[in-house]
Tab-separated table of N, CA and C in Angstrom:
chain	number	residue	atom	x	y	z
B	1	MET	N	-75.782	-29.476	184.742
B	1	MET	CA	-76.737	-28.871	183.977
B	1	MET	C	-76.187	-28.051	182.593
B	2	SER	N	-76.580	-28.331	181.504
B	2	SER	CA	-75.791	-28.147	180.490
B	2	SER	C	-76.109	-26.820	179.833
B	3	THR	N	-75.073	-25.746	179.561
B	3	THR	CA	-75.235	-24.405	178.902
B	3	THR	C	-75.614	-24.113	177.602
B	4	PRO	N	-76.220	-23.281	177.021
B	4	PRO	CA	-76.775	-23.206	175.837
B	4	PRO	C	-75.550	-23.428	174.543
B	5	LEU	N	-74.486	-23.140	174.999
B	5	LEU	CA	-73.378	-23.200	174.279
B	5	LEU	C	-73.035	-25.140	173.891
B	6	GLY	N	-73.311	-25.666	175.045
B	6	GLY	CA	-72.988	-26.916	175.069
B	6	GLY	C	-74.117	-27.789	174.034
B	7	GLN	N	-75.600	-27.160	174.130
B	7	GLN	CA	-76.626	-27.784	173.733
B	7	GLN	C	-76.288	-27.280	172.055
B	8	ALA	N	-75.964	-26.018	171.735
B	8	ALA	CA	-75.582	-26.365	170.645
B	8	ALA	C	-74.763	-26.683	169.956
B	9	ASP	N	-73.302	-27.367	170.705
B	9	ASP	CA	-72.278	-28.092	169.961
B	9	ASP	C	-73.082	-29.511	170.064
B	10	GLU	N	-74.194	-29.885	171.017
B	10	GLU	CA	-74.602	-31.381	170.424
B	10	GLU	C	-75.551	-31.296	169.273
B	11	ALA	N	-76.230	-30.404	169.446
B	11	ALA	CA	-77.376	-30.053	168.336
B	11	ALA	C	-76.524	-30.451	167.083
B	12	LEU	N	-75.226	-29.679	166.770
B	12	LEU	CA	-74.473	-29.883	165.491
B	12	LEU	C	-73.896	-31.214	165.125
B	13	ARG	N	-73.535	-31.802	166.223
B	13	ARG	CA	-72.906	-33.005	166.254
B	13	ARG	C	-74.070	-34.102	165.557
B	14	GLN	N	-75.223	-33.966	165.973
B	14	GLN	CA	-76.293	-34.554	165.971
B	14	GLN	C	-76.581	-34.060	164.216
B	15	ILE	N	-76.623	-33.135	163.769
B	15	ILE	CA	-76.736	-32.618	162.471
B	15	ILE	C	-75.718	-33.279	161.501
B	16	GLN	N	-74.403	-33.040	162.077
B	16	GLN	CA	-73.107	-33.709	160.756
B	16	GLN	C	-72.791	-35.203	161.562
B	17	ALA	N	-74.044	-35.830	162.387
B	17	ALA	CA	-73.765	-37.378	162.146
B	17	ALA	C	-75.204	-37.600	161.097
B	18	GLN	N	-76.095	-36.920	160.636
B	18	GLN	CA	-76.781	-37.664	160.069
B	18	GLN	C	-76.524	-37.615	158.320
B	19	PRO	N	-76.931	-38.371	157.251
B	19	PRO	CA	-76.559	-38.516	156.364
B	19	PRO	C	-76.793	-37.455	155.528
B	20	SER	N	-76.309	-36.648	154.123
B	20	SER	CA	-76.430	-35.696	153.725
B	20	SER	C	-77.981	-35.894	153.136
B	21	TYR	N	-78.558	-34.731	152.165
B	21	TYR	CA	-79.499	-35.194	151.332
B	21	TYR	C	-79.377	-35.917	150.262
B	22	ALA	N	-78.474	-35.759	149.716
B	22	ALA	CA	-78.149	-36.595	148.833
B	22	ALA	C	-77.796	-38.285	149.029
B	23	ALA	N	-77.272	-38.629	149.854
B	23	ALA	CA	-77.142	-39.752	150.702
B	23	ALA	C	-78.443	-40.336	150.740
B	24	GLN	N	-79.216	-39.309	151.780
B	24	GLN	CA	-80.814	-40.196	151.822
B	24	GLN	C	-81.571	-40.114	150.648
B	25	ILE	N	-81.201	-39.439	149.432
B	25	ILE	CA	-81.904	-39.884	148.346
B	25	ILE	C	-81.422	-41.288	147.603
B	26	LEU	N	-79.929	-41.157	147.739
B	26	LEU	CA	-79.695	-42.707	147.439
B	26	LEU	C	-80.249	-43.650	148.038
B	27	LEU	N	-80.267	-43.691	149.238
B	27	LEU	CA	-80.624	-44.809	150.125
B	27	LEU	C	-82.022	-45.121	149.809
B	28	THR	N	-82.799	-43.689	149.532
B	28	THR	CA	-84.598	-44.159	149.617
B	28	THR	C	-84.503	-44.679	148.385
B	29	THR	N	-83.764	-44.202	146.972
B	29	THR	CA	-83.587	-44.769	145.581
B	29	THR	C	-83.283	-46.430	145.654
B	30	ALA	N	-82.725	-46.844	146.651
B	30	ALA	CA	-82.071	-48.333	146.974
B	30	ALA	C	-82.989	-48.883	147.431
B	31	ALA	N	-84.015	-48.196	148.376
B	31	ALA	CA	-84.977	-49.223	149.222
B	31	ALA	C	-86.056	-49.164	147.884
B	32	VAL	N	-86.561	-48.152	147.126
B	32	VAL	CA	-87.751	-48.516	145.894
B	32	VAL	C	-86.973	-49.613	145.274
B	33	LEU	N	-85.705	-49.723	144.509
B	33	LEU	CA	-85.141	-50.621	143.711
B	33	LEU	C	-85.447	-52.547	144.220
B	34	ARG	N	-85.249	-52.062	145.642
B	34	ARG	CA	-85.391	-53.668	146.657
B	34	ARG	C	-86.955	-53.997	146.598
B	35	ILE	N	-87.789	-53.253	146.034
B	35	ILE	CA	-88.825	-53.823	145.871
B	35	ILE	C	-89.124	-54.935	145.097
B	36	GLN	N	-88.557	-54.845	143.754
B	36	GLN	CA	-88.270	-56.101	142.925
B	36	GLN	C	-86.946	-56.117	142.415
B	37	PRO	N	-86.144	-57.156	143.590
B	37	PRO	CA	-84.605	-57.235	143.513
B	37	PRO	C	-84.085	-57.912	142.626
B	38	SER	N	-84.921	-58.769	142.225
B	38	SER	CA	-84.259	-59.538	141.126
B	38	SER	C	-84.473	-59.480	139.511
B	39	ARG	N	-85.494	-58.161	139.362
B	39	ARG	CA	-85.874	-57.416	137.855
B	39	ARG	C	-84.429	-57.124	137.343
B	40	PRO	N	-83.733	-57.333	136.176
B	40	PRO	CA	-83.051	-56.061	135.440
B	40	PRO	C	-83.069	-54.948	135.196
B	41	LEU	N	-82.252	-53.832	136.111
B	41	LEU	CA	-82.463	-52.924	136.117
B	41	LEU	C	-82.621	-51.915	134.350
B	42	HIS	N	-83.802	-51.255	134.382
B	42	HIS	CA	-83.474	-50.512	133.384
B	42	HIS	C	-83.418	-49.059	133.754
B	43	PRO	N	-82.899	-48.511	133.081
B	43	PRO	CA	-82.846	-47.051	133.069
B	43	PRO	C	-83.751	-46.106	133.713
B	44	ARG	N	-84.855	-46.211	133.061
B	44	ARG	CA	-86.483	-45.622	133.071
B	44	ARG	C	-86.961	-45.866	134.650
B	45	VAL	N	-86.365	-47.192	135.180
B	45	VAL	CA	-86.743	-47.610	136.251
B	45	VAL	C	-86.056	-46.852	137.281
B	46	LEU	N	-84.766	-46.840	137.102
B	46	LEU	CA	-83.913	-46.094	138.228
B	46	LEU	C	-84.419	-44.806	137.896
B	47	ASP	N	-84.978	-44.069	137.005
B	47	ASP	CA	-85.276	-42.445	137.013
B	47	ASP	C	-86.233	-42.392	138.008
B	48	ILE	N	-87.276	-43.454	137.596
B	48	ILE	CA	-88.312	-43.457	138.393
B	48	ILE	C	-88.233	-43.404	139.843
B	49	ALA	N	-87.434	-44.627	139.986
B	49	ALA	CA	-87.098	-44.735	141.349
B	49	ALA	C	-86.155	-43.585	142.101
B	50	LEU	N	-85.260	-42.952	141.365
B	50	LEU	CA	-84.515	-41.886	141.948
B	50	LEU	C	-85.725	-40.599	142.087
B	51	GLY	N	-86.688	-40.406	141.312
B	51	GLY	CA	-87.815	-39.241	141.530
B	51	GLY	C	-88.739	-39.675	142.996
B	52	PHE	N	-88.393	-40.527	143.135
B	52	PHE	CA	-89.387	-41.186	144.271
B	52	PHE	C	-88.510	-40.944	145.511
B	53	GLY	N	-87.056	-41.068	145.669
B	53	GLY	CA	-86.557	-40.952	146.449
B	53	GLY	C	-86.500	-39.265	146.687
B	54	ALA	N	-86.326	-38.911	145.656
B	54	ALA	CA	-86.314	-37.129	145.601
B	54	ALA	C	-87.438	-36.516	146.195
B	55	ASP	N	-88.406	-36.905	145.888
B	55	ASP	CA	-89.305	-36.512	146.398
B	55	ASP	C	-89.884	-36.815	147.928
B	56	ALA	N	-89.552	-37.859	147.907
B	56	ALA	CA	-89.585	-38.229	149.654
B	56	ALA	C	-88.733	-37.419	150.671
B	57	ILE	N	-87.553	-37.372	150.027
B	57	ILE	CA	-86.348	-36.611	150.717
B	57	ILE	C	-86.454	-34.845	150.845
B	58	VAL	N	-86.639	-34.461	149.737
B	58	VAL	CA	-86.431	-33.144	149.373
B	58	VAL	C	-87.375	-32.228	148.623
B	59	GLY	N	-88.810	-33.079	148.773
B	59	GLY	CA	-89.708	-32.488	148.099
B	59	GLY	C	-90.155	-31.171	148.480
B	60	ASN	N	-90.051	-31.437	150.053
B	60	ASN	CA	-90.639	-30.269	150.614
B	60	ASN	C	-89.475	-29.023	150.979
B	61	LEU	N	-88.685	-29.029	150.774
B	61	LEU	CA	-87.258	-28.294	150.816
B	61	LEU	C	-87.205	-26.885	149.711
B	62	PRO	N	-86.675	-26.085	150.191
B	62	PRO	CA	-86.568	-24.872	148.908
B	62	PRO	C	-85.732	-25.128	147.550
B	63	MET	N	-86.202	-24.635	146.644
B	63	MET	CA	-85.754	-25.563	145.428
B	63	MET	C	-84.187	-25.549	145.188
B	64	PRO	N	-83.592	-24.465	145.690
B	64	PRO	CA	-82.066	-24.646	145.572
B	64	PRO	C	-81.520	-25.712	146.039
B	65	VAL	N	-81.745	-25.814	147.294
B	65	VAL	CA	-81.445	-27.020	148.184
B	65	VAL	C	-81.631	-28.238	147.483
B	66	ALA	N	-83.139	-28.446	147.000
B	66	ALA	CA	-83.508	-29.630	146.502
B	66	ALA	C	-82.651	-29.975	145.362
B	67	MET	N	-82.473	-29.240	144.468
B	67	MET	CA	-81.476	-29.222	143.128
B	67	MET	C	-80.151	-29.366	143.470
B	68	ASP	N	-79.542	-28.746	144.446
B	68	ASP	CA	-78.322	-28.994	145.070
B	68	ASP	C	-78.252	-30.870	145.324
B	69	ALA	N	-79.066	-31.207	146.172
B	69	ALA	CA	-79.028	-32.328	146.797
B	69	ALA	C	-79.270	-33.647	145.469
B	70	MET	N	-79.946	-33.477	144.501
B	70	MET	CA	-80.237	-33.809	143.425
B	70	MET	C	-79.039	-33.862	142.457
B	71	ASP	N	-78.642	-32.971	142.470
B	71	ASP	CA	-77.138	-32.853	141.472
B	71	ASP	C	-76.412	-33.989	142.135
B	72	LYS	N	-76.140	-33.661	143.521
B	72	LYS	CA	-74.993	-34.643	144.079
B	72	LYS	C	-75.046	-36.097	143.892
B	73	ALA	N	-76.985	-36.523	144.227
B	73	ALA	CA	-77.062	-37.859	144.001
B	73	ALA	C	-76.924	-38.038	142.612
B	74	ARG	N	-77.453	-37.475	141.616
B	74	ARG	CA	-76.939	-37.874	140.442
B	74	ARG	C	-75.500	-38.075	139.777
B	75	ALA	N	-74.907	-37.094	140.064
B	75	ALA	CA	-73.554	-37.211	139.885
B	75	ALA	C	-72.592	-38.409	140.981
B	76	ALA	N	-73.422	-39.154	141.630
B	76	ALA	CA	-72.686	-40.484	142.457
B	76	ALA	C	-73.352	-41.759	141.582
B	77	LEU	N	-74.627	-41.668	140.932
B	77	LEU	CA	-74.849	-42.669	140.305
B	77	LEU	C	-73.940	-43.504	139.464
B	78	PRO	N	-73.959	-44.874	140.021
B	78	PRO	CA	-73.005	-45.433	138.917
B	78	PRO	C	-73.523	-46.008	138.102
B	79	PRO	N	-72.649	-46.339	136.501
B	79	PRO	CA	-73.183	-46.784	135.535
B	79	PRO	C	-74.123	-47.847	135.515
B	80	VAL	N	-75.220	-47.776	135.190
B	80	VAL	CA	-76.420	-49.052	134.550
B	80	VAL	C	-75.709	-50.073	133.646
B	81	GLY	N	-75.192	-51.251	134.583
B	81	GLY	CA	-74.631	-52.226	133.485
B	81	GLY	C	-75.667	-53.296	132.766
B	82	ASP	N	-75.432	-54.204	131.830
B	82	ASP	CA	-76.618	-54.671	131.066
B	82	ASP	C	-76.984	-55.854	131.795
B	83	THR	N	-76.566	-56.357	132.521
B	83	THR	CA	-76.914	-57.448	133.561
B	83	THR	C	-76.981	-57.238	134.759
B	84	VAL	N	-77.151	-55.858	135.254
B	84	VAL	CA	-77.545	-55.639	136.721
B	84	VAL	C	-78.763	-55.739	137.160
B	85	THR	N	-79.189	-56.497	138.500
B	85	THR	CA	-80.335	-56.270	138.853
B	85	THR	C	-80.537	-55.210	139.666
B	86	ASN	N	-82.287	-55.016	139.979
B	86	ASN	CA	-82.462	-53.927	140.801
B	86	ASN	C	-81.691	-53.975	141.852
B	87	GLY	N	-81.634	-55.207	142.503
B	87	GLY	CA	-81.050	-55.227	144.039
B	87	GLY	C	-79.557	-54.930	143.989
B	88	GLU	N	-78.813	-55.227	142.617
B	88	GLU	CA	-77.495	-55.296	142.944
B	88	GLU	C	-77.382	-53.887	142.961
B	89	TYR	N	-78.323	-53.038	141.964
B	89	TYR	CA	-77.909	-51.716	141.760
B	89	TYR	C	-77.882	-51.080	143.104
B	90	ALA	N	-79.005	-51.525	144.053
B	90	ALA	CA	-79.418	-51.093	145.475
B	90	ALA	C	-78.375	-51.388	146.133
B	91	LEU	N	-77.386	-52.444	146.134
B	91	LEU	CA	-76.447	-52.510	147.232
B	91	LEU	C	-75.357	-51.407	146.847
B	92	ARG	N	-75.089	-51.160	145.727
B	92	ARG	CA	-74.167	-50.313	145.170
B	92	ARG	C	-74.826	-48.871	145.869
B	93	LEU	N	-75.822	-48.550	145.525
B	93	LEU	CA	-76.273	-47.281	145.826
B	93	LEU	C	-76.143	-47.201	147.639
B	94	VAL	N	-76.366	-47.866	148.268
B	94	VAL	CA	-76.161	-48.222	149.682
B	94	VAL	C	-74.515	-47.781	150.015
B	95	SER	N	-73.939	-48.516	149.105
B	95	SER	CA	-72.461	-48.107	149.454
B	95	SER	C	-71.660	-46.806	149.309
B	96	ILE	N	-72.393	-46.128	147.922
B	96	ILE	CA	-72.249	-45.099	147.487
B	96	ILE	C	-72.824	-44.178	148.491
B	97	ALA	N	-73.812	-44.145	149.029
B	97	ALA	CA	-74.587	-43.237	150.074
B	97	ALA	C	-73.437	-43.022	151.011
B	98	LYS	N	-72.738	-43.379	151.470
B	98	LYS	CA	-71.604	-43.323	152.600
B	98	LYS	C	-70.867	-42.116	152.095
B	99	THR	N	-70.445	-42.146	151.084
B	99	THR	CA	-69.631	-41.487	150.574
B	99	THR	C	-70.170	-39.708	150.185
B	100	VAL	N	-71.202	-39.652	149.966
B	100	VAL	CA	-71.446	-38.260	149.522
B	100	VAL	C	-72.306	-37.489	150.954
């Protein structure tokens, strides 16, 4: 039988194993970009995809939490190259999400 302290430790381990809100925003943004993977990435499309990601992940959280996660996600975005496709950029986001 587990003790309350053991249950609390397990709950904490599970929480720590979850990706951060910023990482979840990046992963959701990547999923949106993969809808049309072969299209050249346009900065406006990235902004729209990032907006969808933020709304899905932090849209119902308190504003300070949501803003912090968005700031971290935006800070982690790699530059948009002239010839990168949505799919290529999505792969970069998935890779970066592991670090935020």
